[in-house]
PDB file of C-alpha atoms in Angstrom:
ATOM      1  CA  UNK G   1      83.774  78.154  45.388  1.00  0.00           C
ATOM      2  CA  UNK G   2      85.540  79.946  42.681  1.00  0.00           C
ATOM      3  CA  UNK G   3      84.742  83.462  44.821  1.00  0.00           C
ATOM      4  CA  UNK G   4      86.580  81.812  47.739  1.00  0.00           C
ATOM      5  CA  UNK G   5      89.854  81.328  45.678  1.00  0.00           C
ATOM      6  CA  UNK G   6      89.652  84.815  45.327  1.00  0.00           C
ATOM      7  CA  UNK G   7      89.610  86.068  48.082  1.00  0.00           C
ATOM      8  CA  UNK G   8      93.098  86.134  50.146  1.00  0.00           C
ATOM      9  CA  UNK G   9      94.215  82.905  52.464  1.00  0.00           C
ATOM     10  CA  UNK G  10      95.298  83.447  56.426  1.00  0.00           C
ATOM     11  CA  UNK G  11      96.395  87.439  55.556  1.00  0.00           C
ATOM     12  CA  UNK G  12      99.034  89.074  57.774  1.00  0.00           C
ATOM     13  CA  UNK G  13      97.127  88.820  61.203  1.00  0.00           C
ATOM     14  CA  UNK G  14      99.255  87.543  63.220  1.00  0.00           C
ATOM     15  CA  UNK G  15     102.718  90.516  62.568  1.00  0.00           C
ATOM     16  CA  UNK G  16     100.163  92.980  63.001  1.00  0.00           C
ATOM     17  CA  UNK G  17      99.752  91.876  66.297  1.00  0.00           C
ATOM     18  CA  UNK G  18     103.193  91.904  66.658  1.00  0.00           C
ATOM     19  CA  UNK G  19     103.342  95.274  65.473  1.00  0.00           C
ATOM     20  CA  UNK G  20     100.510  96.168  67.623  1.00  0.00           C
ATOM     21  CA  UNK G  21     102.327  94.856  70.241  1.00  0.00           C
ATOM     22  CA  UNK G  22     105.328  96.967  70.372  1.00  0.00           C
ATOM     23  CA  UNK G  23     103.817 100.076  69.717  1.00  0.00           C
ATOM     24  CA  UNK G  24     101.400  99.032  73.176  1.00  0.00           C
ATOM     25  CA  UNK G  25     105.576  98.442  74.982  1.00  0.00           C
ATOM     26  CA  UNK G  26     106.534 101.955  72.960  1.00  0.00           C
ATOM     27  CA  UNK G  27     103.961 104.268  74.513  1.00  0.00           C
ATOM     28  CA  UNK G  28     103.477 101.886  77.819  1.00  0.00           C
ATOM     29  CA  UNK G  29     107.512 102.838  77.922  1.00  0.00           C
ATOM     30  CA  UNK G  30     107.031 106.626  76.928  1.00  0.00           C
ATOM     31  CA  UNK G  31     104.281 107.076  79.565  1.00  0.00           C
ATOM     32  CA  UNK G  32     106.564 105.571  82.766  1.00  0.00           C
ATOM     33  CA  UNK G  33     109.387 107.999  81.010  1.00  0.00           C
ATOM     34  CA  UNK G  34     106.967 110.659  81.094  1.00  0.00           C
ATOM     35  CA  UNK G  35     105.961 110.025  85.113  1.00  0.00           C
ATOM     36  CA  UNK G  36     109.827 109.620  85.691  1.00  0.00           C
ATOM     37  CA  UNK G  37     110.470 112.616  84.388  1.00  0.00           C
ATOM     38  CA  UNK G  38     107.561 115.119  84.894  1.00  0.00           C
ATOM     39  CA  UNK G  39     109.278 117.887  87.054  1.00  0.00           C
ATOM     40  CA  UNK G  40     110.796 118.508  83.306  1.00  0.00           C
ATOM     41  CA  UNK G  41     108.563 120.499  81.614  1.00  0.00           C
ATOM     42  CA  UNK G  42     110.506 119.695  78.504  1.00  0.00           C
ATOM     43  CA  UNK G  43     110.859 115.785  79.473  1.00  0.00           C
ATOM     44  CA  UNK G  44     107.305 115.676  80.021  1.00  0.00           C
ATOM     45  CA  UNK G  45     106.008 116.497  76.205  1.00  0.00           C
ATOM     46  CA  UNK G  46     108.490 115.217  74.448  1.00  0.00           C
ATOM     47  CA  UNK G  47     107.785 111.761  76.613  1.00  0.00           C
ATOM     48  CA  UNK G  48     103.859 112.564  75.899  1.00  0.00           C
ATOM     49  CA  UNK G  49     104.538 112.847  72.685  1.00  0.00           C
ATOM     50  CA  UNK G  50     105.742 109.440  71.960  1.00  0.00           C
ATOM     51  CA  UNK G  51     102.136 108.140  73.606  1.00  0.00           C
ATOM     52  CA  UNK G  52     100.307 110.346  71.237  1.00  0.00           C
ATOM     53  CA  UNK G  53     102.675 108.441  68.245  1.00  0.00           C
ATOM     54  CA  UNK G  54     102.158 105.091  69.548  1.00  0.00           C
ATOM     55  CA  UNK G  55      98.255 105.429  69.783  1.00  0.00           C
ATOM     56  CA  UNK G  56      98.153 106.728  66.208  1.00  0.00           C
ATOM     57  CA  UNK G  57     100.548 104.071  65.058  1.00  0.00           C
ATOM     58  CA  UNK G  58      98.369 101.425  66.925  1.00  0.00           C
ATOM     59  CA  UNK G  59      94.748 103.107  65.523  1.00  0.00           C
ATOM     60  CA  UNK G  60      96.257 102.017  61.833  1.00  0.00           C
ATOM     61  CA  UNK G  61      97.234  98.969  62.838  1.00  0.00           C
ATOM     62  CA  UNK G  62      94.062  97.615  64.221  1.00  0.00           C
ATOM     63  CA  UNK G  63      92.217  99.459  61.308  1.00  0.00           C
ATOM     64  CA  UNK G  64      93.983  97.162  59.041  1.00  0.00           C
ATOM     65  CA  UNK G  65      93.487  94.384  60.718  1.00  0.00           C
ATOM     66  CA  UNK G  66      89.947  94.739  60.543  1.00  0.00           C
ATOM     67  CA  UNK G  67      90.181  95.923  56.684  1.00  0.00           C
ATOM     68  CA  UNK G  68      91.953  92.312  56.103  1.00  0.00           C
ATOM     69  CA  UNK G  69      89.430  90.768  58.060  1.00  0.00           C
ATOM     70  CA  UNK G  70      86.392  91.814  55.086  1.00  0.00           C
ATOM     71  CA  UNK G  71      89.427  90.601  52.574  1.00  0.00           C
ATOM     72  CA  UNK G  72      90.565  87.103  54.259  1.00  0.00           C
ATOM     73  CA  UNK G  73      88.514  83.908  53.374  1.00  0.00           C
ATOM     74  CA  UNK G  74      90.005  81.587  55.308  1.00  0.00           C
ATOM     75  CA  UNK G  75      91.347  83.448  58.771  1.00  0.00           C
ATOM     76  CA  UNK G  76      94.746  81.867  61.387  1.00  0.00           C
ATOM     77  CA  UNK G  77      91.881  81.745  64.373  1.00  0.00           C
ATOM     78  CA  UNK G  78      88.365  82.049  64.597  1.00  0.00           C
ATOM     79  CA  UNK G  79      87.764  85.778  63.104  1.00  0.00           C
ATOM     80  CA  UNK G  80      85.613  87.177  66.467  1.00  0.00           C
ATOM     81  CA  UNK G  81      88.777  86.309  68.149  1.00  0.00           C
ATOM     82  CA  UNK G  82      90.786  88.444  65.751  1.00  0.00           C
ATOM     83  CA  UNK G  83      88.438  91.389  65.604  1.00  0.00           C
ATOM     84  CA  UNK G  84      87.857  91.015  70.229  1.00  0.00           C
ATOM     85  CA  UNK G  85      91.819  90.250  70.490  1.00  0.00           C
ATOM     86  CA  UNK G  86      93.086  93.615  67.988  1.00  0.00           C
ATOM     87  CA  UNK G  87      90.134  96.067  69.603  1.00  0.00           C
ATOM     88  CA  UNK G  88      91.123  94.829  72.967  1.00  0.00           C
ATOM     89  CA  UNK G  89      94.689  95.636  72.776  1.00  0.00           C
ATOM     90  CA  UNK G  90      94.176  99.028  70.890  1.00  0.00           C
ATOM     91  CA  UNK G  91      91.917 100.234  74.225  1.00  0.00           C
ATOM     92  CA  UNK G  92      95.216  99.513  76.393  1.00  0.00           C
ATOM     93  CA  UNK G  93      96.903 102.374  74.346  1.00  0.00           C
ATOM     94  CA  UNK G  94      93.569 104.482  74.534  1.00  0.00           C
ATOM     95  CA  UNK G  95      93.902 104.581  78.025  1.00  0.00           C
ATOM     96  CA  UNK G  96      97.937 105.146  78.163  1.00  0.00           C
ATOM     97  CA  UNK G  97      96.981 108.385  75.433  1.00  0.00           C
ATOM     98  CA  UNK G  98      94.015 109.422  78.171  1.00  0.00           C
ATOM     99  CA  UNK G  99      96.058 109.471  80.649  1.00  0.00           C
ATOM    100  CA  UNK G 100      98.824 111.168  79.696  1.00  0.00           C
ATOM    101  CA  UNK G 101      96.155 113.672  78.574  1.00  0.00           C
ATOM    102  CA  UNK G 102      94.305 113.755  81.827  1.00  0.00           C
ATOM    103  CA  UNK G 103      97.341 114.566  83.984  1.00  0.00           C
ATOM    104  CA  UNK G 104      97.530 117.806  81.461  1.00  0.00           C
ATOM    105  CA  UNK G 105      94.379 118.803  80.896  1.00  0.00           C
ATOM    106  CA  UNK G 106      93.707 118.723  85.097  1.00  0.00           C
ATOM    107  CA  UNK G 107      97.851 120.388  85.181  1.00  0.00           C
ATOM    108  CA  UNK G 108      98.561 117.846  87.831  1.00  0.00           C
ATOM    109  CA  UNK G 109     102.359 119.755  89.295  1.00  0.00           C
ATOM    110  CA  UNK G 110     103.760 116.621  91.092  1.00  0.00           C
ATOM    111  CA  UNK G 111     103.218 112.630  90.604  1.00  0.00           C
ATOM    112  CA  UNK G 112     103.474 110.433  93.983  1.00  0.00           C
ATOM    113  CA  UNK G 113     104.707 107.500  94.426  1.00  0.00           C
ATOM    114  CA  UNK G 114     101.529 105.882  94.413  1.00  0.00           C
ATOM    115  CA  UNK G 115     101.334 106.894  90.822  1.00  0.00           C
ATOM    116  CA  UNK G 116     104.485 106.186  89.662  1.00  0.00           C
ATOM    117  CA  UNK G 117     103.519 102.421  90.965  1.00  0.00           C
ATOM    118  CA  UNK G 118     100.792 101.779  89.459  1.00  0.00           C
ATOM    119  CA  UNK G 119     102.584 103.451  86.201  1.00  0.00           C
ATOM    120  CA  UNK G 120     105.517 100.576  86.787  1.00  0.00           C
ATOM    121  CA  UNK G 121     102.875  98.375  86.611  1.00  0.00           C
ATOM    122  CA  UNK G 122     101.210  98.536  83.697  1.00  0.00           C
ATOM    123  CA  UNK G 123     104.574  99.486  81.734  1.00  0.00           C
ATOM    124  CA  UNK G 124     105.183  95.643  83.274  1.00  0.00           C
ATOM    125  CA  UNK G 125     101.411  94.150  82.064  1.00  0.00           C
ATOM    126  CA  UNK G 126     102.059  95.868  78.390  1.00  0.00           C
ATOM    127  CA  UNK G 127     105.383  94.260  78.044  1.00  0.00           C
ATOM    128  CA  UNK G 128     104.036  90.772  78.426  1.00  0.00           C
ATOM    129  CA  UNK G 129     101.215  90.814  76.203  1.00  0.00           C
ATOM    130  CA  UNK G 130     103.172  92.016  73.560  1.00  0.00           C
ATOM    131  CA  UNK G 131     105.506  88.694  74.500  1.00  0.00           C
ATOM    132  CA  UNK G 132     101.943  86.775  74.593  1.00  0.00           C
ATOM    133  CA  UNK G 133     100.681  87.790  71.165  1.00  0.00           C
ATOM    134  CA  UNK G 134     104.125  87.415  70.212  1.00  0.00           C
ATOM    135  CA  UNK G 135     103.756  83.471  70.887  1.00  0.00           C
ATOM    136  CA  UNK G 136     100.296  83.331  69.236  1.00  0.00           C
ATOM    137  CA  UNK G 137     101.069  82.322  65.551  1.00  0.00           C
ATOM    138  CA  UNK G 138     103.343  79.135  67.212  1.00  0.00           C
ATOM    139  CA  UNK G 139     100.118  77.548  69.667  1.00  0.00           C
ATOM    140  CA  UNK G 140     100.370  74.311  67.551  1.00  0.00           C
ATOM    141  CA  UNK G 141     103.200  73.384  69.542  1.00  0.00           C
ATOM    142  CA  UNK G 142     102.575  71.836  72.738  1.00  0.00           C
ATOM    143  CA  UNK G 143     105.506  74.451  74.612  1.00  0.00           C
ATOM    144  CA  UNK G 144     104.355  77.244  73.421  1.00  0.00           C
ATOM    145  CA  UNK G 145     100.743  76.982  74.480  1.00  0.00           C
ATOM    146  CA  UNK G 146     102.219  76.207  78.443  1.00  0.00           C
ATOM    147  CA  UNK G 147     104.811  79.396  77.764  1.00  0.00           C
ATOM    148  CA  UNK G 148     101.363  82.097  76.422  1.00  0.00           C
ATOM    149  CA  UNK G 149      99.268  80.938  79.546  1.00  0.00           C
ATOM    150  CA  UNK G 150     101.999  81.257  81.800  1.00  0.00           C
ATOM    151  CA  UNK G 151     102.451  84.044  80.566  1.00  0.00           C
ATOM    152  CA  UNK G 152      98.621  85.536  80.805  1.00  0.00           C
ATOM    153  CA  UNK G 153      99.059  84.279  84.520  1.00  0.00           C
ATOM    154  CA  UNK G 154     102.025  86.969  84.967  1.00  0.00           C
ATOM    155  CA  UNK G 155     100.051  89.723  83.755  1.00  0.00           C
ATOM    156  CA  UNK G 156      96.495  88.429  86.066  1.00  0.00           C
ATOM    157  CA  UNK G 157      99.108  88.370  88.897  1.00  0.00           C
ATOM    158  CA  UNK G 158     100.295  91.741  87.430  1.00  0.00           C
ATOM    159  CA  UNK G 159      96.645  93.040  87.151  1.00  0.00           C
ATOM    160  CA  UNK G 160      96.117  92.089  91.428  1.00  0.00           C
ATOM    161  CA  UNK G 161      99.260  93.942  92.328  1.00  0.00           C
ATOM    162  CA  UNK G 162      97.857  97.318  90.652  1.00  0.00           C
ATOM    163  CA  UNK G 163      94.755  96.735  92.123  1.00  0.00           C
ATOM    164  CA  UNK G 164      96.503  96.242  95.659  1.00  0.00           C
ATOM    165  CA  UNK G 165      98.515  99.451  94.947  1.00  0.00           C
ATOM    166  CA  UNK G 166      95.118 101.147  93.812  1.00  0.00           C
ATOM    167  CA  UNK G 167      92.935 100.282  96.989  1.00  0.00           C
ATOM    168  CA  UNK G 168      96.182 101.481  99.648  1.00  0.00           C
ATOM    169  CA  UNK G 169      96.652 104.478  98.116  1.00  0.00           C
ATOM    170  CA  UNK G 170      93.077 105.649  97.379  1.00  0.00           C
ATOM    171  CA  UNK G 171      92.663 104.865 101.292  1.00  0.00           C
ATOM    172  CA  UNK G 172      96.458 108.024 101.955  1.00  0.00           C
ATOM    173  CA  UNK G 173      94.802 110.290  99.312  1.00  0.00           C
ATOM    174  CA  UNK G 174      91.775 110.424 101.265  1.00  0.00           C
ATOM    175  CA  UNK G 175      93.722 110.524 104.866  1.00  0.00           C
ATOM    176  CA  UNK G 176      96.199 112.587 103.971  1.00  0.00           C
ATOM    177  CA  UNK G 177      95.913 115.178 100.932  1.00  0.00           C
ATOM    178  CA  UNK G 178      94.659 118.287 102.348  1.00  0.00           C
ATOM    179  CA  UNK G 179      93.684 120.235  98.956  1.00  0.00           C
ATOM    180  CA  UNK G 180      90.434 118.805  97.660  1.00  0.00           C
ATOM    181  CA  UNK G 181      91.496 120.081  93.445  1.00  0.00           C
ATOM    182  CA  UNK G 182      94.650 117.620  94.511  1.00  0.00           C
ATOM    183  CA  UNK G 183      92.294 115.010  95.534  1.00  0.00           C
ATOM    184  CA  UNK G 184      89.829 114.987  92.675  1.00  0.00           C
ATOM    185  CA  UNK G 185      92.753 115.319  89.937  1.00  0.00           C
ATOM    186  CA  UNK G 186      94.748 112.355  91.355  1.00  0.00           C
ATOM    187  CA  UNK G 187      91.474 109.830  92.373  1.00  0.00           C
ATOM    188  CA  UNK G 188      91.025 110.705  88.474  1.00  0.00           C
ATOM    189  CA  UNK G 189      94.155 109.203  87.219  1.00  0.00           C
ATOM    190  CA  UNK G 190      94.782 106.696  90.033  1.00  0.00           C
ATOM    191  CA  UNK G 191      91.404 104.790  88.586  1.00  0.00           C
ATOM    192  CA  UNK G 192      92.791 105.671  84.767  1.00  0.00           C
ATOM    193  CA  UNK G 193      95.730 104.009  85.932  1.00  0.00           C
ATOM    194  CA  UNK G 194      94.126 101.008  87.387  1.00  0.00           C
ATOM    195  CA  UNK G 195      92.046 100.651  84.663  1.00  0.00           C
ATOM    196  CA  UNK G 196      95.040 100.317  81.801  1.00  0.00           C
ATOM    197  CA  UNK G 197      95.842  96.629  84.027  1.00  0.00           C
ATOM    198  CA  UNK G 198      92.618  96.146  83.602  1.00  0.00           C
ATOM    199  CA  UNK G 199      92.448  96.515  79.967  1.00  0.00           C
ATOM    200  CA  UNK G 200      95.658  93.849  79.938  1.00  0.00           C
ATOM    201  CA  UNK G 201      94.098  91.453  81.430  1.00  0.00           C
ATOM    202  CA  UNK G 202      91.139  91.600  79.243  1.00  0.00           C
ATOM    203  CA  UNK G 203      93.237  90.628  76.722  1.00  0.00           C
ATOM    204  CA  UNK G 204      94.795  88.105  78.612  1.00  0.00           C
ATOM    205  CA  UNK G 205      91.606  86.502  78.967  1.00  0.00           C
ATOM    206  CA  UNK G 206      91.337  86.302  75.193  1.00  0.00           C
ATOM    207  CA  UNK G 207      94.230  84.936  74.845  1.00  0.00           C
ATOM    208  CA  UNK G 208      93.827  82.055  77.607  1.00  0.00           C
ATOM    209  CA  UNK G 209      90.654  81.557  74.909  1.00  0.00           C
ATOM    210  CA  UNK G 210      92.498  81.409  72.002  1.00  0.00           C
ATOM    211  CA  UNK G 211      94.858  78.683  73.303  1.00  0.00           C
ATOM    212  CA  UNK G 212      92.144  76.492  74.648  1.00  0.00           C
ATOM    213  CA  UNK G 213      90.381  76.789  70.944  1.00  0.00           C
ATOM    214  CA  UNK G 214      93.555  76.437  68.959  1.00  0.00           C
ATOM    215  CA  UNK G 215      96.634  74.294  70.732  1.00  0.00           C
TER     216      UNK G 215
END
């Protein structure tokens, strides 16, 4: 047991989760601002760079969580849950960056209302994810556990909204877009955008599992 006493206990996992959640919100808001200002090339590039910066910040936090897992003897929640949660959170920012880069690589010239709507839903999902994560350190309080589950349910509803927007966007795209290249580009963008809310739902499901086991 001497070896165990030499290793750190608890670690600052919750603080790292919160900082990662802040990076997700920063990245999602920058992405939405990029879409809203897409016609202005200077602003578009500025906000795309902010998405990249948020993703790099999140990568460092993810690496730190995984490093801390190896050093910490007793963790505040199950190790697999910590590992699964931080990697699922990181997937959200990876997708935001992927979508931003795809828009640039495909030389998408204009944003549709559906891209804007999906981007808004993604940003709302990301804000809820960050909020749910801040509650994890206080799950022993029953009111906090209930609030966490409620936030996760809100993420599920937003993901369902994104599904509906995606279906109608695809239907409109195949009915109305005459330029096959534009159709291919926008289809890829819609699918990436919808997958952001899917990843947010994955995080919500993991958080619900943590709540059930630890409250």
